[in-house]
């Protein structure tokens, strides 16, 4: 088969921002299917660092502007023309969308439906367009692939008729996420926080990741504890998060906040394993990937209450009230002071035990196409 992949979202698929999950799954699937040809369509430059199998051809269809009209034109006119010229037998949409003008059979990969709440990582205009058209996309798709039960439930909530199309992939976390020996942990702490203990937040500098509430809670903790504890934020800068980045410059405890913008996966794994605890403030992601990674590393988690994090962490996570910054500060403070609480959390078995690679997920994705 000649399979077309809308791979535009891979340009923003970074280890600290999204776990690079989509990239890992689609590349593994292509590698497993050497008898089929895959064409990856990008709306800009092909991202560096992706090792494409021999049966994958990256093609750039340039986006001519940043207006919503330009994006509409790309999806509904440029891409269908390219599919026709390619004589594509099948289409895979990696970010919940497909060209409605095309009749090519399609499968959609849906990480979450946060855009229906205005809480997606996409620009506001893109979220609005996705929200407007998602029922049409679901109706056209042959299969809808999700990364968690949480995401599957969201799909069914938005479109009960889509339930019969759902295919769930089993999550995976690379084996490079693992506990560190004492000397390696001390070296990682020196690398990322100047050698002191730190809380880690993994996610882009974006409003949907609730970075500001974390900063306020960290400020409250510092005033209570009078400690050299630091906060490390691992994630890219975003246009939507410009105000957060500006606020960070004048933050009272700025000297105790480390922002790591461009970590590769190996460095992120070390940063995770060396953390005293992970703070997971994201509420609307379909897959709480940093929580799975922290569990692999033997690192406890404090999280804002949410469905996805409950699915991933269960009783192994310390939950806080999303509407109460003081509660987050209190839970961070308690965890920092109480080693027994930390040990109890780590002794709990998380409900999800991810595989060590995405090979099984890739096989399942292929079954949703073939």
CSV table of C-alpha atoms in Angstrom, one decimal:
chain,number,residue,atom,x,y,z
A,1,UNK,CA,0.0,0.0,0.0
A,2,UNK,CA,0.9,3.6,-0.5
A,3,UNK,CA,0.1,5.3,2.8
A,4,UNK,CA,0.1,9.1,3.4
A,5,UNK,CA,0.8,10.5,6.8
A,6,UNK,CA,0.0,14.0,7.9
A,7,UNK,CA,3.1,14.4,10.0
A,8,UNK,CA,3.0,18.2,10.6
A,9,UNK,CA,2.6,17.7,14.3
A,10,UNK,CA,5.9,15.8,14.5
A,11,UNK,CA,7.7,19.2,14.1
A,12,UNK,CA,6.4,20.0,17.7
A,13,UNK,CA,6.8,16.5,19.1
A,14,UNK,CA,9.6,17.0,21.7
A,15,UNK,CA,10.6,14.7,24.6
A,16,UNK,CA,9.8,17.2,27.4
A,17,UNK,CA,6.7,18.7,25.7
A,18,UNK,CA,4.8,15.7,24.5
A,19,UNK,CA,7.0,12.7,25.3
A,20,UNK,CA,7.8,12.3,21.6
A,21,UNK,CA,5.2,9.6,21.7
A,22,UNK,CA,3.6,10.1,18.3
A,23,UNK,CA,7.0,10.1,16.6
A,24,UNK,CA,8.0,6.9,18.3
A,25,UNK,CA,4.8,5.1,17.4
A,26,UNK,CA,4.6,6.1,13.7
A,27,UNK,CA,8.3,5.4,13.0
A,28,UNK,CA,8.1,2.0,14.7
A,29,UNK,CA,5.0,1.1,12.6
A,30,UNK,CA,6.8,2.1,9.4
A,31,UNK,CA,9.8,0.1,10.4
A,32,UNK,CA,7.6,-3.0,11.0
A,33,UNK,CA,6.0,-2.8,7.6
A,34,UNK,CA,8.9,-2.7,5.1
A,35,UNK,CA,6.6,-4.0,2.3
A,36,UNK,CA,4.6,-0.7,2.3
A,37,UNK,CA,5.5,2.8,1.3
A,38,UNK,CA,4.9,5.8,3.6
A,39,UNK,CA,4.9,9.4,2.6
A,40,UNK,CA,5.2,11.9,5.5
A,41,UNK,CA,3.7,15.3,4.6
A,42,UNK,CA,5.1,18.2,6.6
A,43,UNK,CA,3.9,21.8,6.5
A,44,UNK,CA,7.4,23.2,7.1
A,45,UNK,CA,11.0,21.9,7.5
A,46,UNK,CA,11.5,18.3,8.3
A,47,UNK,CA,12.4,18.0,12.0
A,48,UNK,CA,16.0,17.0,12.7
A,49,UNK,CA,16.8,13.9,14.6
A,50,UNK,CA,14.2,11.6,13.2
A,51,UNK,CA,15.7,8.4,11.7
A,52,UNK,CA,13.3,7.6,8.9
A,53,UNK,CA,13.2,3.9,7.7
A,54,UNK,CA,14.0,3.3,4.1
A,55,UNK,CA,10.3,3.0,3.2
A,56,UNK,CA,9.5,6.5,4.4
A,57,UNK,CA,9.7,9.6,2.2
A,58,UNK,CA,9.4,13.0,3.9
A,59,UNK,CA,7.7,15.6,1.7
A,60,UNK,CA,7.3,19.3,2.6
A,61,UNK,CA,4.1,21.1,1.5
A,62,UNK,CA,4.9,24.6,2.8
A,63,UNK,CA,2.3,26.4,4.8
A,64,UNK,CA,2.1,29.8,3.2
A,65,UNK,CA,1.1,31.8,6.3
A,66,UNK,CA,-0.1,31.6,9.9
A,67,UNK,CA,-3.7,32.6,9.4
A,68,UNK,CA,-6.4,30.0,9.9
A,69,UNK,CA,-7.3,30.4,6.2
A,70,UNK,CA,-3.7,29.3,5.3
A,71,UNK,CA,-4.1,26.2,7.5
A,72,UNK,CA,-7.5,25.4,6.0
A,73,UNK,CA,-6.1,25.8,2.5
A,74,UNK,CA,-3.2,23.4,3.4
A,75,UNK,CA,-5.5,20.7,4.9
A,76,UNK,CA,-8.4,20.9,2.4
A,77,UNK,CA,-6.6,21.8,-0.9
A,78,UNK,CA,-2.8,21.3,-0.8
A,79,UNK,CA,-2.9,18.0,1.0
A,80,UNK,CA,-5.8,16.4,-1.0
A,81,UNK,CA,-3.9,17.3,-4.3
A,82,UNK,CA,-0.8,15.7,-2.9
A,83,UNK,CA,-2.8,12.6,-1.9
A,84,UNK,CA,-4.2,12.3,-5.4
A,85,UNK,CA,-0.9,12.7,-7.1
A,86,UNK,CA,0.6,10.1,-4.8
A,87,UNK,CA,-2.4,7.8,-5.5
A,88,UNK,CA,-2.5,7.1,-1.8
A,89,UNK,CA,-4.4,4.0,-0.6
A,90,UNK,CA,-4.7,5.2,3.0
A,91,UNK,CA,-4.3,8.3,5.1
A,92,UNK,CA,-3.1,8.6,8.8
A,93,UNK,CA,-3.8,11.8,10.6
A,94,UNK,CA,-1.6,12.2,13.6
A,95,UNK,CA,-3.3,15.3,15.2
A,96,UNK,CA,-7.1,14.5,15.1
A,97,UNK,CA,-7.7,16.0,11.6
A,98,UNK,CA,-8.2,14.8,8.1
A,99,UNK,CA,-9.0,16.5,4.8
A,100,UNK,CA,-12.8,16.3,4.3
A,101,UNK,CA,-12.4,16.9,0.6
A,102,UNK,CA,-10.5,13.7,0.2
A,103,UNK,CA,-12.1,10.3,-0.1
A,104,UNK,CA,-9.0,8.3,0.9
A,105,UNK,CA,-9.8,5.9,3.8
A,106,UNK,CA,-8.4,7.3,7.0
A,107,UNK,CA,-7.3,6.5,10.5
A,108,UNK,CA,-7.0,9.3,13.1
A,109,UNK,CA,-4.6,9.3,16.1
A,110,UNK,CA,-6.2,11.3,19.0
A,111,UNK,CA,-4.1,12.1,22.0
A,112,UNK,CA,-6.8,14.1,23.7
A,113,UNK,CA,-9.7,16.5,23.0
A,114,UNK,CA,-8.4,19.3,25.1
A,115,UNK,CA,-9.1,21.7,22.2
A,116,UNK,CA,-12.8,21.3,22.9
A,117,UNK,CA,-12.2,23.1,26.2
A,118,UNK,CA,-9.8,25.7,24.7
A,119,UNK,CA,-7.0,23.9,26.6
A,120,UNK,CA,-5.0,22.5,23.7
A,121,UNK,CA,-1.4,23.2,22.8
A,122,UNK,CA,-2.5,24.4,19.3
A,123,UNK,CA,-3.0,28.1,18.5
A,124,UNK,CA,-6.5,29.3,19.4
A,125,UNK,CA,-7.7,29.5,15.8
A,126,UNK,CA,-6.6,25.9,15.2
A,127,UNK,CA,-8.4,24.7,18.4
A,128,UNK,CA,-11.5,26.5,17.2
A,129,UNK,CA,-11.4,24.8,13.8
A,130,UNK,CA,-10.8,21.4,15.3
A,131,UNK,CA,-13.7,21.8,17.7
A,132,UNK,CA,-15.9,22.9,14.9
A,133,UNK,CA,-15.1,19.9,12.6
A,134,UNK,CA,-14.2,17.1,15.0
A,135,UNK,CA,-17.6,15.3,14.6
A,136,UNK,CA,-17.1,15.4,10.8
A,137,UNK,CA,-13.6,14.0,11.2
A,138,UNK,CA,-14.8,11.2,13.4
A,139,UNK,CA,-17.6,10.4,11.0
A,140,UNK,CA,-15.2,10.2,8.1
A,141,UNK,CA,-12.5,8.1,9.8
A,142,UNK,CA,-12.6,4.4,9.6
A,143,UNK,CA,-10.7,4.0,12.9
A,144,UNK,CA,-9.9,6.4,15.8
A,145,UNK,CA,-6.8,5.5,17.7
A,146,UNK,CA,-6.3,6.7,21.3
A,147,UNK,CA,-3.4,6.4,23.8
A,148,UNK,CA,-5.4,5.9,26.9
A,149,UNK,CA,-8.8,5.0,28.3
A,150,UNK,CA,-9.2,8.6,29.3
A,151,UNK,CA,-8.9,9.7,25.7
A,152,UNK,CA,-11.3,7.0,24.6
A,153,UNK,CA,-13.9,8.2,27.0
A,154,UNK,CA,-13.5,11.7,25.8
A,155,UNK,CA,-14.1,10.6,22.2
A,156,UNK,CA,-17.2,8.7,23.3
A,157,UNK,CA,-18.4,11.7,25.2
A,158,UNK,CA,-18.1,14.0,22.1
A,159,UNK,CA,-19.3,11.3,19.7
A,160,UNK,CA,-21.1,8.2,21.1
A,161,UNK,CA,-21.3,6.9,17.5
A,162,UNK,CA,-17.5,6.8,17.4
A,163,UNK,CA,-17.2,4.1,20.1
A,164,UNK,CA,-17.2,1.3,17.6
A,165,UNK,CA,-14.3,2.8,15.8
A,166,UNK,CA,-12.0,3.1,18.8
A,167,UNK,CA,-8.7,1.3,19.0
A,168,UNK,CA,-6.6,1.8,22.2
A,169,UNK,CA,-2.8,1.6,22.1
A,170,UNK,CA,-0.8,0.4,25.1
A,171,UNK,CA,1.6,3.0,26.5
A,172,UNK,CA,5.4,2.6,26.6
A,173,UNK,CA,8.3,4.3,28.4
A,174,UNK,CA,11.8,3.8,27.2
A,175,UNK,CA,14.2,1.8,29.3
A,176,UNK,CA,16.5,4.8,29.6
A,177,UNK,CA,14.0,6.0,32.3
A,178,UNK,CA,15.3,4.1,35.3
A,179,UNK,CA,16.4,4.8,38.9
A,180,UNK,CA,19.9,6.3,39.3
A,181,UNK,CA,22.6,5.0,41.6
A,182,UNK,CA,23.6,7.6,44.3
A,183,UNK,CA,26.7,8.8,42.5
A,184,UNK,CA,24.9,9.2,39.2
A,185,UNK,CA,22.0,11.0,40.9
A,186,UNK,CA,24.4,13.4,42.6
A,187,UNK,CA,26.0,14.1,39.2
A,188,UNK,CA,22.6,14.7,37.6
A,189,UNK,CA,21.7,17.1,40.4
A,190,UNK,CA,24.9,19.1,39.7
A,191,UNK,CA,24.0,19.1,36.0
A,192,UNK,CA,20.5,20.4,36.4
A,193,UNK,CA,20.1,22.2,39.7
A,194,UNK,CA,23.6,23.0,41.0
A,195,UNK,CA,23.7,20.0,43.2
A,196,UNK,CA,20.6,20.6,45.3
A,197,UNK,CA,17.3,18.7,45.6
A,198,UNK,CA,14.6,19.9,43.1
A,199,UNK,CA,11.0,19.4,42.1
A,200,UNK,CA,10.6,18.8,38.4
A,201,UNK,CA,7.8,20.0,36.0
A,202,UNK,CA,7.9,18.4,32.6
A,203,UNK,CA,6.0,20.3,29.9
A,204,UNK,CA,6.2,23.3,27.6
A,205,UNK,CA,5.9,26.8,28.9
A,206,UNK,CA,2.2,27.0,28.0
A,207,UNK,CA,-0.9,28.1,30.0
A,208,UNK,CA,-2.5,24.7,29.7
A,209,UNK,CA,0.3,23.2,31.7
A,210,UNK,CA,-0.5,25.5,34.7
A,211,UNK,CA,3.0,26.7,35.2
A,212,UNK,CA,1.9,29.9,37.0
A,213,UNK,CA,0.1,28.0,39.8
A,214,UNK,CA,3.2,25.9,40.3
A,215,UNK,CA,5.4,29.0,40.6
A,216,UNK,CA,3.0,30.5,43.2
A,217,UNK,CA,2.9,27.2,45.1
A,218,UNK,CA,6.7,27.0,45.0
A,219,UNK,CA,7.0,30.6,46.3
A,220,UNK,CA,4.7,29.6,49.2
A,221,UNK,CA,6.8,26.5,49.9
A,222,UNK,CA,10.0,28.5,49.9
A,223,UNK,CA,8.6,31.0,52.4
A,224,UNK,CA,7.5,28.2,54.7
A,225,UNK,CA,10.6,26.0,54.5
A,226,UNK,CA,13.5,28.4,54.1
A,227,UNK,CA,15.2,25.7,52.0
A,228,UNK,CA,17.6,25.7,49.1
A,229,UNK,CA,15.2,23.4,47.2
A,230,UNK,CA,14.8,24.3,43.5
A,231,UNK,CA,12.2,24.0,40.8
A,232,UNK,CA,13.3,22.7,37.5
A,233,UNK,CA,11.0,23.2,34.5
A,234,UNK,CA,11.8,21.1,31.4
A,235,UNK,CA,10.0,22.2,28.3
A,236,UNK,CA,10.0,24.5,25.3
A,237,UNK,CA,9.0,28.1,25.0
A,238,UNK,CA,5.7,28.7,23.3
A,239,UNK,CA,4.1,31.9,21.9
A,240,UNK,CA,1.1,31.2,24.2
A,241,UNK,CA,3.4,31.1,27.2
A,242,UNK,CA,5.2,34.4,26.5
A,243,UNK,CA,3.5,36.1,29.5
A,244,UNK,CA,4.6,33.2,31.8
A,245,UNK,CA,8.2,33.5,30.6
A,246,UNK,CA,8.1,37.2,31.2
A,247,UNK,CA,6.7,36.7,34.7
A,248,UNK,CA,9.4,34.2,35.5
A,249,UNK,CA,12.0,37.0,34.9
A,250,UNK,CA,10.7,38.9,37.9
A,251,UNK,CA,9.7,36.0,40.0
A,252,UNK,CA,10.9,36.5,43.6
A,253,UNK,CA,12.7,33.1,43.8
A,254,UNK,CA,13.9,33.3,40.2
A,255,UNK,CA,17.4,32.2,41.3
A,256,UNK,CA,15.9,28.9,42.5
A,257,UNK,CA,14.0,28.2,39.2
A,258,UNK,CA,15.9,26.4,36.4
A,259,UNK,CA,14.3,26.4,32.9
A,260,UNK,CA,15.6,23.6,30.6
A,261,UNK,CA,14.3,24.3,27.2
A,262,UNK,CA,15.8,21.8,24.8
A,263,UNK,CA,16.6,18.6,26.6
A,264,UNK,CA,17.0,15.5,24.5
A,265,UNK,CA,15.4,12.3,25.8
A,266,UNK,CA,18.5,11.0,27.5
A,267,UNK,CA,19.0,14.2,29.4
A,268,UNK,CA,15.3,14.3,30.3
A,269,UNK,CA,15.5,10.8,31.7
A,270,UNK,CA,18.4,11.8,33.9
A,271,UNK,CA,16.6,14.9,35.0
A,272,UNK,CA,13.5,12.9,35.9
A,273,UNK,CA,15.4,10.2,37.8
A,274,UNK,CA,17.4,12.8,39.8
A,275,UNK,CA,14.3,14.8,40.9
A,276,UNK,CA,13.1,14.7,44.5
A,277,UNK,CA,9.6,14.6,43.1
A,278,UNK,CA,7.7,15.3,39.9
A,279,UNK,CA,5.0,18.0,39.9
A,280,UNK,CA,2.3,17.1,37.3
A,281,UNK,CA,0.1,20.2,36.8
A,282,UNK,CA,-1.4,19.4,33.4
A,283,UNK,CA,-5.1,18.5,33.7
A,284,UNK,CA,-6.4,17.9,30.1
A,285,UNK,CA,-3.7,15.8,28.4
A,286,UNK,CA,-5.0,12.4,27.4
A,287,UNK,CA,-1.8,10.6,28.4
A,288,UNK,CA,0.0,11.5,31.6
A,289,UNK,CA,3.3,10.5,30.1
A,290,UNK,CA,5.6,12.2,32.7
A,291,UNK,CA,3.8,10.3,35.5
A,292,UNK,CA,4.6,7.0,33.8
A,293,UNK,CA,8.2,8.1,33.3
A,294,UNK,CA,8.6,9.2,36.9
A,295,UNK,CA,7.2,5.8,38.1
A,296,UNK,CA,9.8,4.1,36.0
A,297,UNK,CA,12.5,6.2,37.7
A,298,UNK,CA,11.3,5.6,41.2
A,299,UNK,CA,10.3,9.3,41.7
A,300,UNK,CA,7.1,10.3,43.6
A,301,UNK,CA,4.5,12.5,42.0
A,302,UNK,CA,2.4,15.4,43.2
A,303,UNK,CA,-0.4,16.2,40.7
A,304,UNK,CA,-3.4,18.4,40.2
A,305,UNK,CA,-6.5,16.1,40.3
A,306,UNK,CA,-7.4,14.9,36.8
A,307,UNK,CA,-8.7,11.8,35.0
A,308,UNK,CA,-5.6,11.0,32.9
A,309,UNK,CA,-3.3,11.2,35.9
A,310,UNK,CA,-5.6,9.0,37.9
A,311,UNK,CA,-5.5,6.4,35.1
A,312,UNK,CA,-1.7,6.6,35.0
A,313,UNK,CA,-0.8,6.9,38.7
A,314,UNK,CA,-3.7,5.6,40.8
A,315,UNK,CA,-2.9,5.6,44.5
A,316,UNK,CA,0.9,6.1,43.8
A,317,UNK,CA,0.3,9.9,43.3
A,318,UNK,CA,-0.4,12.6,45.8
A,319,UNK,CA,-3.3,14.7,44.5
A,320,UNK,CA,-4.2,18.3,45.0
A,321,UNK,CA,-7.2,20.5,44.5
A,322,UNK,CA,-6.8,22.2,41.1
A,323,UNK,CA,-8.6,25.3,42.4
A,324,UNK,CA,-6.5,25.7,45.5
A,325,UNK,CA,-2.9,26.8,45.1
A,326,UNK,CA,-2.4,26.6,48.9
A,327,UNK,CA,-3.3,22.9,48.7
A,328,UNK,CA,-0.6,22.4,46.1
A,329,UNK,CA,2.0,24.3,48.2
A,330,UNK,CA,1.0,22.2,51.2
A,331,UNK,CA,1.3,18.9,49.4
A,332,UNK,CA,4.7,19.9,48.0
A,333,UNK,CA,5.8,21.0,51.5
A,334,UNK,CA,4.5,17.8,53.2
A,335,UNK,CA,6.2,15.6,50.7
A,336,UNK,CA,9.4,17.4,51.0
A,337,UNK,CA,9.4,17.0,54.8
A,338,UNK,CA,7.9,13.6,55.2
A,339,UNK,CA,10.2,10.8,54.0
A,340,UNK,CA,7.7,8.2,55.2
A,341,UNK,CA,5.0,9.7,52.9
A,342,UNK,CA,7.5,9.6,50.0
A,343,UNK,CA,8.3,5.9,50.7
A,344,UNK,CA,4.6,5.0,51.0
A,345,UNK,CA,3.9,6.6,47.6
A,346,UNK,CA,6.8,4.8,46.0
A,347,UNK,CA,5.6,1.5,47.5
A,348,UNK,CA,2.3,1.8,45.7
A,349,UNK,CA,1.9,-0.1,42.4
A,350,UNK,CA,0.7,2.2,39.6
A,351,UNK,CA,-2.3,0.9,37.7
A,352,UNK,CA,-0.5,1.2,34.3
A,353,UNK,CA,2.6,-0.8,33.6
A,354,UNK,CA,4.0,0.5,30.3
A,355,UNK,CA,6.1,-1.5,27.9
A,356,UNK,CA,9.7,-0.6,27.4
A,357,UNK,CA,9.2,0.4,23.7
A,358,UNK,CA,6.3,1.3,21.4
A,359,UNK,CA,6.5,-1.8,19.2
A,360,UNK,CA,3.3,-3.4,20.5
A,361,UNK,CA,1.5,0.0,20.1
A,362,UNK,CA,2.8,0.2,16.5
A,363,UNK,CA,1.5,-3.3,15.7
A,364,UNK,CA,-1.9,-2.3,17.1
A,365,UNK,CA,-1.9,0.9,15.0
A,366,UNK,CA,-1.2,-1.1,11.9
A,367,UNK,CA,-4.1,-3.4,12.7
A,368,UNK,CA,-6.3,-0.3,12.6
A,369,UNK,CA,-5.2,0.3,9.0
A,370,UNK,CA,-4.8,-3.1,7.4
